Amino acid sequence: MSKEKAYAYLEEKGLTEHFIETEESTATVEMAAAVLGVTEGEIAKSLTFRNAEKEPILIVMAGDKRVDNKKFKAAFQTKAKMLSAEEVAEEIGHEVGGVTPFGVNPGVKIYLDESLKAYDVVYPACGSEYAVAKFSVDELIHAVDGEGFVDVSK
């Protein structure tokens, strides 16, 4: 259902040409990079947290980066604590292994990390471990109903 939800979002935006189905799993950054033949940095991983108001947020960042706790706290006025798999499915609307910024539940705030700007093209998951999307960073900015860029990676 998650893949269909992500695809429907792309369809509504007229962006289905960016959707790619794979025969091999892309559930992790390492697996996705191997399947797509790209660097781990080009995989746009989606990480889920809560902001200071306890609302779920999703941050898309380069796959070879990690969250910098000090930067996260400065940006969101709270500690970086990832959601559990159950919370991700329930509150974000996608299962771990296919979490995507496309077709998330209403009220989820989406941010793109500055680390994505190092790449011409990035590959976010698309609702399934067998689905990704291919976007230039400029295209991704317009494809995601997000809050803009943040700098929370190291």
Tab-separated table of N, CA and C in Angstrom:
chain	number	residue	atom	x	y	z
A	1	MET	N	0.826	-1.201	0.000
A	1	MET	CA	0.000	0.000	0.000
A	1	MET	C	0.865	1.258	0.000
A	2	SER	N	1.988	1.219	0.651
A	2	SER	CA	2.856	2.385	0.736
A	2	SER	C	3.382	2.804	-0.635
A	3	LYS	N	3.782	1.812	-1.460
A	3	LYS	CA	4.273	2.107	-2.802
A	3	LYS	C	3.167	2.758	-3.631
A	4	GLU	N	1.958	2.233	-3.500
A	4	GLU	CA	0.828	2.789	-4.251
A	4	GLU	C	0.532	4.225	-3.816
A	5	LYS	N	0.673	4.476	-2.528
A	5	LYS	CA	0.453	5.820	-1.986
A	5	LYS	C	1.498	6.802	-2.532
A	6	ALA	N	2.753	6.364	-2.565
A	6	ALA	CA	3.827	7.209	-3.096
A	6	ALA	C	3.629	7.444	-4.593
A	7	TYR	N	3.269	6.389	-5.314
A	7	TYR	CA	3.053	6.515	-6.762
A	7	TYR	C	1.881	7.447	-7.058
A	8	ALA	N	0.799	7.318	-6.289
A	8	ALA	CA	-0.369	8.191	-6.474
A	8	ALA	C	0.020	9.658	-6.262
A	9	TYR	N	0.883	9.904	-5.282
A	9	TYR	CA	1.375	11.266	-5.035
A	9	TYR	C	2.130	11.776	-6.259
A	10	LEU	N	3.038	10.959	-6.780
A	10	LEU	CA	3.797	11.363	-7.967
A	10	LEU	C	2.876	11.562	-9.167
A	11	GLU	N	1.873	10.685	-9.289
A	11	GLU	CA	0.914	10.793	-10.385
A	11	GLU	C	0.140	12.103	-10.312
A	12	GLU	N	-0.299	12.454	-9.109
A	12	GLU	CA	-1.040	13.701	-8.896
A	12	GLU	C	-0.205	14.926	-9.291
A	13	LYS	N	1.107	14.832	-9.083
A	13	LYS	CA	2.023	15.934	-9.407
A	13	LYS	C	2.538	15.861	-10.849
A	14	GLY	N	2.148	14.820	-11.587
A	14	GLY	CA	2.632	14.647	-12.953
A	14	GLY	C	4.101	14.253	-13.014
A	15	LEU	N	4.553	13.465	-12.042
A	15	LEU	CA	5.972	13.123	-11.924
A	15	LEU	C	6.251	11.626	-11.994
A	16	THR	N	5.362	10.836	-12.563
A	16	THR	CA	5.549	9.387	-12.564
A	16	THR	C	6.746	8.944	-13.398
A	17	GLU	N	7.242	9.779	-14.299
A	17	GLU	CA	8.422	9.386	-15.085
A	17	GLU	C	9.667	9.250	-14.209
A	18	HIS	N	9.619	9.747	-12.991
A	18	HIS	CA	10.737	9.650	-12.050
A	18	HIS	C	10.733	8.323	-11.274
A	19	PHE	N	9.626	7.586	-11.325
A	19	PHE	CA	9.431	6.342	-10.561
A	19	PHE	C	10.196	5.192	-11.213
A	20	ILE	N	10.916	4.414	-10.386
A	20	ILE	CA	11.681	3.263	-10.871
A	20	ILE	C	11.374	2.067	-9.973
A	21	GLU	N	10.964	0.956	-10.584
A	21	GLU	CA	10.808	-0.293	-9.827
A	21	GLU	C	12.038	-1.150	-10.062
A	22	THR	N	12.511	-1.797	-9.007
A	22	THR	CA	13.697	-2.633	-9.100
A	22	THR	C	13.335	-4.092	-8.803
A	23	GLU	N	14.154	-5.004	-9.296
A	23	GLU	CA	13.938	-6.417	-9.009
A	23	GLU	C	14.635	-6.821	-7.723
A	24	GLU	N	15.682	-6.067	-7.353
A	24	GLU	CA	16.419	-6.344	-6.130
A	24	GLU	C	16.071	-5.301	-5.076
A	25	SER	N	16.198	-5.671	-3.822
A	25	SER	CA	15.839	-4.788	-2.715
A	25	SER	C	16.749	-3.557	-2.642
A	26	THR	N	16.130	-2.430	-2.364
A	26	THR	CA	16.840	-1.168	-2.128
A	26	THR	C	16.540	-0.671	-0.717
A	27	ALA	N	16.303	-1.599	0.214
A	27	ALA	CA	15.840	-1.277	1.567
A	27	ALA	C	16.849	-0.489	2.395
A	28	THR	N	18.144	-0.628	2.101
A	28	THR	CA	19.160	0.134	2.826
A	28	THR	C	19.928	1.005	1.836
A	29	VAL	N	20.637	1.972	2.347
A	29	VAL	CA	21.454	2.842	1.493
A	29	VAL	C	22.441	2.000	0.685
A	30	GLU	N	23.120	1.085	1.360
A	30	GLU	CA	24.127	0.248	0.699
A	30	GLU	C	23.500	-0.578	-0.416
A	31	MET	N	22.366	-1.190	-0.130
A	31	MET	CA	21.693	-2.026	-1.129
A	31	MET	C	21.215	-1.187	-2.306
A	32	ALA	N	20.627	-0.040	-2.026
A	32	ALA	CA	20.120	0.830	-3.089
A	32	ALA	C	21.252	1.301	-4.000
A	33	ALA	N	22.372	1.705	-3.418
A	33	ALA	CA	23.511	2.173	-4.214
A	33	ALA	C	24.016	1.053	-5.126
A	34	ALA	N	24.100	-0.159	-4.585
A	34	ALA	CA	24.568	-1.297	-5.382
A	34	ALA	C	23.606	-1.609	-6.529
A	35	VAL	N	22.309	-1.638	-6.238
A	35	VAL	CA	21.303	-1.953	-7.257
A	35	VAL	C	21.278	-0.891	-8.354
A	36	LEU	N	21.391	0.365	-7.969
A	36	LEU	CA	21.300	1.465	-8.936
A	36	LEU	C	22.636	1.819	-9.579
A	37	GLY	N	23.732	1.299	-9.038
A	37	GLY	CA	25.049	1.603	-9.592
A	37	GLY	C	25.484	3.032	-9.360
A	38	VAL	N	25.148	3.563	-8.178
A	38	VAL	CA	25.505	4.942	-7.822
A	38	VAL	C	26.226	4.937	-6.473
A	39	THR	N	26.713	6.093	-6.056
A	39	THR	CA	27.364	6.191	-4.747
A	39	THR	C	26.316	6.216	-3.640
A	40	GLU	N	26.733	5.881	-2.430
A	40	GLU	CA	25.815	5.925	-1.289
A	40	GLU	C	25.310	7.336	-1.039
A	41	GLY	N	26.118	8.344	-1.328
A	41	GLY	CA	25.693	9.727	-1.150
A	41	GLY	C	24.523	10.115	-2.029
A	42	GLU	N	24.406	9.481	-3.189
A	42	GLU	CA	23.314	9.796	-4.119
A	42	GLU	C	21.980	9.187	-3.696
A	43	ILE	N	22.013	8.285	-2.731
A	43	ILE	CA	20.770	7.726	-2.195
A	43	ILE	C	20.228	8.731	-1.181
A	44	ALA	N	19.028	9.214	-1.424
A	44	ALA	CA	18.415	10.221	-0.549
A	44	ALA	C	17.599	9.503	0.522
A	45	LYS	N	18.232	9.266	1.668
A	45	LYS	CA	17.540	8.527	2.728
A	45	LYS	C	16.580	9.440	3.487
A	46	SER	N	15.488	8.851	3.931
A	46	SER	CA	14.467	9.583	4.676
A	46	SER	C	14.519	9.144	6.134
A	47	LEU	N	14.827	10.079	7.015
A	47	LEU	CA	14.938	9.816	8.444
A	47	LEU	C	13.781	10.493	9.172
A	48	THR	N	13.248	9.832	10.182
A	48	THR	CA	12.063	10.344	10.868
A	48	THR	C	12.337	10.617	12.340
A	49	PHE	N	11.845	11.770	12.797
A	49	PHE	CA	12.053	12.240	14.164
A	49	PHE	C	10.795	12.961	14.632
A	50	ARG	N	10.911	13.628	15.775
A	50	ARG	CA	9.875	14.559	16.254
A	50	ARG	C	10.533	15.919	16.456
A	51	ASN	N	9.749	16.962	16.230
A	51	ASN	CA	10.238	18.309	16.528
A	51	ASN	C	9.923	18.646	17.990
A	52	ALA	N	10.231	19.851	18.411
A	52	ALA	CA	10.016	20.250	19.810
A	52	ALA	C	8.545	20.176	20.212
A	53	GLU	N	7.647	20.307	19.234
A	53	GLU	CA	6.206	20.233	19.505
A	53	GLU	C	5.706	18.784	19.493
A	54	LYS	N	6.631	17.832	19.370
A	54	LYS	CA	6.326	16.391	19.355
A	54	LYS	C	5.625	15.940	18.077
A	55	GLU	N	5.681	16.762	17.024
A	55	GLU	CA	5.093	16.404	15.737
A	55	GLU	C	6.108	15.580	14.940
A	56	PRO	N	5.629	14.608	14.145
A	56	PRO	CA	6.562	13.836	13.331
A	56	PRO	C	7.142	14.684	12.205
A	57	ILE	N	8.441	14.531	11.978
A	57	ILE	CA	9.104	15.207	10.868
A	57	ILE	C	9.914	14.181	10.086
A	58	LEU	N	10.129	14.474	8.829
A	58	LEU	CA	10.907	13.619	7.950
A	58	LEU	C	12.016	14.474	7.348
A	59	ILE	N	13.245	13.994	7.433
A	59	ILE	CA	14.387	14.710	6.872
A	59	ILE	C	15.016	13.824	5.808
A	60	VAL	N	15.127	14.368	4.594
A	60	VAL	CA	15.763	13.652	3.490
A	60	VAL	C	17.199	14.143	3.405
A	61	MET	N	18.166	13.203	3.498
A	61	MET	CA	19.580	13.600	3.438
A	61	MET	C	20.374	12.619	2.596
A	62	ALA	N	21.563	13.048	2.206
A	62	ALA	CA	22.453	12.196	1.431
A	62	ALA	C	22.726	10.916	2.212
A	63	GLY	N	22.737	9.800	1.515
A	63	GLY	CA	22.851	8.497	2.142
A	63	GLY	C	24.141	8.225	2.877
A	64	ASP	N	25.183	8.986	2.566
A	64	ASP	CA	26.469	8.768	3.240
A	64	ASP	C	26.676	9.698	4.431
A	65	LYS	N	25.649	10.429	4.815
A	65	LYS	CA	25.744	11.364	5.945
A	65	LYS	C	24.981	10.829	7.144
A	66	ARG	N	25.323	11.372	8.305
A	66	ARG	CA	24.625	11.045	9.549
A	66	ARG	C	24.104	12.340	10.151
A	67	VAL	N	23.179	12.215	11.071
A	67	VAL	CA	22.635	13.390	11.748
A	67	VAL	C	23.666	13.898	12.751
A	68	ASP	N	23.900	15.190	12.720
A	68	ASP	CA	24.748	15.863	13.704
A	68	ASP	C	23.819	16.316	14.825
A	69	ASN	N	23.980	15.735	15.999
A	69	ASN	CA	23.056	16.012	17.107
A	69	ASN	C	23.004	17.486	17.495
A	70	LYS	N	24.151	18.162	17.491
A	70	LYS	CA	24.167	19.590	17.854
A	70	LYS	C	23.411	20.423	16.824
A	71	LYS	N	23.624	20.136	15.554
A	71	LYS	CA	22.918	20.866	14.498
A	71	LYS	C	21.413	20.595	14.571
A	72	PHE	N	21.050	19.330	14.834
A	72	PHE	CA	19.639	18.972	14.928
A	72	PHE	C	18.978	19.748	16.066
A	73	LYS	N	19.637	19.751	17.232
A	73	LYS	CA	19.065	20.445	18.388
A	73	LYS	C	18.934	21.944	18.114
A	74	ALA	N	19.915	22.528	17.430
A	74	ALA	CA	19.846	23.957	17.087
A	74	ALA	C	18.692	24.237	16.125
A	75	ALA	N	18.460	23.330	15.202
A	75	ALA	CA	17.402	23.537	14.208
A	75	ALA	C	16.006	23.273	14.755
A	76	PHE	N	15.883	22.263	15.632
A	76	PHE	CA	14.548	21.821	16.068
A	76	PHE	C	14.285	21.958	17.564
A	77	GLN	N	15.229	22.496	18.320
A	77	GLN	CA	15.089	22.729	19.761
A	77	GLN	C	14.729	21.473	20.544
A	78	THR	N	15.225	20.336	20.081
A	78	THR	CA	15.026	19.075	20.784
A	78	THR	C	16.096	18.096	20.345
A	79	LYS	N	16.264	17.035	21.125
A	79	LYS	CA	17.243	16.013	20.773
A	79	LYS	C	16.769	15.192	19.584
A	80	ALA	N	17.715	14.715	18.797
A	80	ALA	CA	17.409	13.850	17.661
A	80	ALA	C	17.170	12.438	18.159
A	81	LYS	N	15.927	12.011	18.129
A	81	LYS	CA	15.576	10.641	18.513
A	81	LYS	C	14.671	10.093	17.421
A	82	MET	N	15.185	9.084	16.728
A	82	MET	CA	14.424	8.524	15.611
A	82	MET	C	13.158	7.818	16.091
A	83	LEU	N	12.139	7.848	15.251
A	83	LEU	CA	10.893	7.141	15.542
A	83	LEU	C	11.118	5.640	15.431
A	84	SER	N	10.341	4.871	16.171
A	84	SER	CA	10.391	3.412	16.060
A	84	SER	C	9.736	2.996	14.741
A	85	ALA	N	9.961	1.753	14.342
A	85	ALA	CA	9.362	1.253	13.101
A	85	ALA	C	7.834	1.363	13.140
A	86	GLU	N	7.247	1.086	14.301
A	86	GLU	CA	5.794	1.168	14.435
A	86	GLU	C	5.321	2.617	14.308
A	87	GLU	N	6.049	3.546	14.936
A	87	GLU	CA	5.691	4.963	14.847
A	87	GLU	C	5.825	5.474	13.413
A	88	VAL	N	6.867	5.018	12.719
A	88	VAL	CA	7.071	5.437	11.327
A	88	VAL	C	5.873	5.022	10.484
A	89	ALA	N	5.500	3.759	10.562
A	89	ALA	CA	4.377	3.256	9.766
A	89	ALA	C	3.086	4.005	10.090
A	90	GLU	N	2.825	4.189	11.385
A	90	GLU	CA	1.573	4.815	11.813
A	90	GLU	C	1.538	6.323	11.546
A	91	GLU	N	2.619	7.018	11.883
A	91	GLU	CA	2.601	8.483	11.838
A	91	GLU	C	3.097	9.084	10.529
A	92	ILE	N	4.036	8.402	9.865
A	92	ILE	CA	4.558	8.916	8.599
A	92	ILE	C	3.736	8.376	7.436
A	93	GLY	N	3.325	7.107	7.550
A	93	GLY	CA	2.481	6.519	6.515
A	93	GLY	C	3.224	5.600	5.567
A	94	HIS	N	4.477	5.287	5.868
A	94	HIS	CA	5.268	4.365	5.055
A	94	HIS	C	6.018	3.419	5.981
A	95	GLU	N	6.341	2.235	5.465
A	95	GLU	CA	7.064	1.233	6.235
A	95	GLU	C	8.569	1.477	6.142
A	96	VAL	N	9.304	1.147	7.201
A	96	VAL	CA	10.755	1.221	7.189
A	96	VAL	C	11.259	0.351	6.039
A	97	GLY	N	12.232	0.867	5.291
A	97	GLY	CA	12.736	0.186	4.105
A	97	GLY	C	12.198	0.804	2.834
A	98	GLY	N	11.154	1.607	2.965
A	98	GLY	CA	10.572	2.288	1.814
A	98	GLY	C	10.108	3.691	2.157
A	99	VAL	N	10.574	4.221	3.294
A	99	VAL	CA	10.130	5.550	3.733
A	99	VAL	C	10.539	6.572	2.680
A	100	THR	N	9.593	7.398	2.317
A	100	THR	CA	9.746	8.334	1.215
A	100	THR	C	9.095	9.664	1.571
A	101	PRO	N	9.548	10.753	0.958
A	101	PRO	CA	8.874	12.038	1.182
A	101	PRO	C	7.604	12.202	0.340
A	102	PHE	N	7.254	11.190	-0.427
A	102	PHE	CA	6.090	11.262	-1.314
A	102	PHE	C	4.902	10.535	-0.710
A	103	GLY	N	3.796	11.242	-0.552
A	103	GLY	CA	2.581	10.617	-0.051
A	103	GLY	C	2.599	10.326	1.436
A	104	VAL	N	3.233	11.191	2.210
A	104	VAL	CA	3.240	11.005	3.664
A	104	VAL	C	1.883	11.420	4.240
A	105	ASN	N	1.658	11.018	5.481
A	105	ASN	CA	0.412	11.377	6.140
A	105	ASN	C	0.302	12.893	6.306
A	106	PRO	N	-0.918	13.411	6.325
A	106	PRO	CA	-1.103	14.850	6.542
A	106	PRO	C	-0.473	15.298	7.862
A	107	GLY	N	0.130	16.466	7.857
A	107	GLY	CA	0.716	17.032	9.060
A	107	GLY	C	2.186	16.722	9.260
A	108	VAL	N	2.743	15.794	8.484
A	108	VAL	CA	4.173	15.477	8.594
A	108	VAL	C	4.963	16.575	7.883
A	109	LYS	N	5.872	17.191	8.620
A	109	LYS	CA	6.711	18.231	8.023
A	109	LYS	C	7.935	17.573	7.403
A	110	ILE	N	8.246	17.962	6.164
A	110	ILE	CA	9.352	17.372	5.420
A	110	ILE	C	10.422	18.436	5.191
A	111	TYR	N	11.668	18.054	5.449
A	111	TYR	CA	12.821	18.934	5.246
A	111	TYR	C	13.838	18.219	4.363
A	112	LEU	N	14.527	18.977	3.536
A	112	LEU	CA	15.642	18.446	2.758
A	112	LEU	C	16.927	18.941	3.406
A	113	ASP	N	17.871	18.041	3.620
A	113	ASP	CA	19.138	18.432	4.226
A	113	ASP	C	20.066	19.012	3.165
A	114	GLU	N	20.866	19.970	3.591
A	114	GLU	CA	21.835	20.631	2.710
A	114	GLU	C	22.770	19.636	2.029
A	115	SER	N	22.991	18.474	2.638
A	115	SER	CA	23.908	17.480	2.073
A	115	SER	C	23.496	17.026	0.674
A	116	LEU	N	22.229	17.117	0.345
A	116	LEU	CA	21.754	16.705	-0.981
A	116	LEU	C	22.320	17.592	-2.088
A	117	LYS	N	22.625	18.828	-1.764
A	117	LYS	CA	23.096	19.787	-2.769
A	117	LYS	C	24.454	19.421	-3.369
A	118	ALA	N	25.148	18.462	-2.790
A	118	ALA	CA	26.444	18.013	-3.321
A	118	ALA	C	26.278	17.144	-4.570
A	119	TYR	N	25.048	16.756	-4.888
A	119	TYR	CA	24.784	15.824	-5.980
A	119	TYR	C	23.854	16.443	-7.027
A	120	ASP	N	24.083	16.043	-8.272
A	120	ASP	CA	23.197	16.492	-9.348
A	120	ASP	C	21.875	15.728	-9.306
A	121	VAL	N	21.976	14.425	-9.065
A	121	VAL	CA	20.810	13.547	-9.073
A	121	VAL	C	20.815	12.728	-7.782
A	122	VAL	N	19.628	12.550	-7.192
A	122	VAL	CA	19.493	11.732	-5.983
A	122	VAL	C	18.318	10.770	-6.155
A	123	TYR	N	18.344	9.718	-5.336
A	123	TYR	CA	17.377	8.634	-5.451
A	123	TYR	C	16.685	8.380	-4.110
A	124	PRO	N	15.549	9.012	-3.863
A	124	PRO	CA	14.792	8.681	-2.646
A	124	PRO	C	14.000	7.390	-2.837
A	125	ALA	N	13.744	6.705	-1.739
A	125	ALA	CA	12.863	5.535	-1.779
A	125	ALA	C	11.483	5.984	-2.238
A	126	CYS	N	10.687	5.010	-2.640
A	126	CYS	CA	9.357	5.364	-3.141
A	126	CYS	C	8.280	4.429	-2.601
A	127	GLY	N	8.317	4.192	-1.282
A	127	GLY	CA	7.236	3.466	-0.630
A	127	GLY	C	7.398	1.961	-0.551
A	128	SER	N	8.491	1.429	-1.087
A	128	SER	CA	8.721	-0.011	-1.058
A	128	SER	C	10.215	-0.249	-1.149
A	129	GLU	N	10.658	-1.403	-0.681
A	129	GLU	CA	12.080	-1.717	-0.820
A	129	GLU	C	12.435	-2.027	-2.273
A	130	TYR	N	11.442	-2.073	-3.147
A	130	TYR	CA	11.663	-2.330	-4.570
A	130	TYR	C	11.258	-1.142	-5.446
A	131	ALA	N	11.189	0.037	-4.866
A	131	ALA	CA	10.809	1.220	-5.638
A	131	ALA	C	11.597	2.436	-5.173
A	132	VAL	N	12.114	3.183	-6.141
A	132	VAL	CA	12.830	4.427	-5.876
A	132	VAL	C	12.353	5.460	-6.888
A	133	ALA	N	12.824	6.667	-6.719
A	133	ALA	CA	12.564	7.715	-7.698
A	133	ALA	C	13.895	8.394	-8.007
A	134	LYS	N	14.008	8.942	-9.188
A	134	LYS	CA	15.232	9.624	-9.618
A	134	LYS	C	14.890	11.086	-9.884
A	135	PHE	N	15.538	11.984	-9.128
A	135	PHE	CA	15.285	13.413	-9.253
A	135	PHE	C	16.590	14.196	-9.197
A	136	SER	N	16.653	15.296	-9.937
A	136	SER	CA	17.713	16.256	-9.661
A	136	SER	C	17.308	16.919	-8.346
A	137	VAL	N	18.251	17.512	-7.644
A	137	VAL	CA	17.920	18.147	-6.364
A	137	VAL	C	16.920	19.277	-6.591
A	138	ASP	N	17.086	20.040	-7.666
A	138	ASP	CA	16.134	21.117	-7.964
A	138	ASP	C	14.730	20.575	-8.208
A	139	GLU	N	14.643	19.440	-8.912
A	139	GLU	CA	13.334	18.822	-9.141
A	139	GLU	C	12.736	18.319	-7.831
A	140	LEU	N	13.582	17.746	-6.987
A	140	LEU	CA	13.109	17.202	-5.714
A	140	LEU	C	12.532	18.305	-4.829
A	141	ILE	N	13.160	19.463	-4.834
A	141	ILE	CA	12.659	20.598	-4.049
A	141	ILE	C	11.206	20.880	-4.412
A	142	HIS	N	10.900	20.824	-5.698
A	142	HIS	CA	9.547	21.134	-6.162
A	142	HIS	C	8.595	19.945	-6.057
A	143	ALA	N	9.151	18.733	-6.027
A	143	ALA	CA	8.313	17.534	-5.946
A	143	ALA	C	7.799	17.288	-4.528
A	144	VAL	N	8.584	17.705	-3.543
A	144	VAL	CA	8.247	17.464	-2.145
A	144	VAL	C	7.475	18.654	-1.594
A	145	ASP	N	6.379	18.372	-0.909
A	145	ASP	CA	5.645	19.433	-0.222
A	145	ASP	C	6.339	19.653	1.118
A	146	GLY	N	7.469	20.358	1.073
A	146	GLY	CA	8.302	20.459	2.252
A	146	GLY	C	8.438	21.845	2.824
A	147	GLU	N	9.215	21.892	3.881
A	147	GLU	CA	9.467	23.124	4.622
A	147	GLU	C	10.739	23.824	4.144
A	148	GLY	N	11.473	23.197	3.223
A	148	GLY	CA	12.710	23.783	2.722
A	148	GLY	C	13.923	23.019	3.224
A	149	PHE	N	15.076	23.670	3.124
A	149	PHE	CA	16.340	23.042	3.512
A	149	PHE	C	16.694	23.304	4.956
A	150	VAL	N	17.362	22.304	5.562
A	150	VAL	CA	17.958	22.430	6.884
A	150	VAL	C	19.385	21.901	6.784
A	151	ASP	N	20.201	22.239	7.758
A	151	ASP	CA	21.564	21.719	7.794
A	151	ASP	C	21.739	20.962	9.102
A	152	VAL	N	21.482	19.645	9.053
A	152	VAL	CA	21.571	18.826	10.263
A	152	VAL	C	22.476	17.605	10.075
A	153	SER	N	23.271	17.588	9.015
A	153	SER	CA	24.107	16.416	8.776
A	153	SER	C	25.561	16.678	9.071
A	154	LYS	N	26.304	15.557	9.259
A	154	LYS	CA	27.755	15.652	9.418
A	154	LYS	C	28.414	14.646	8.507
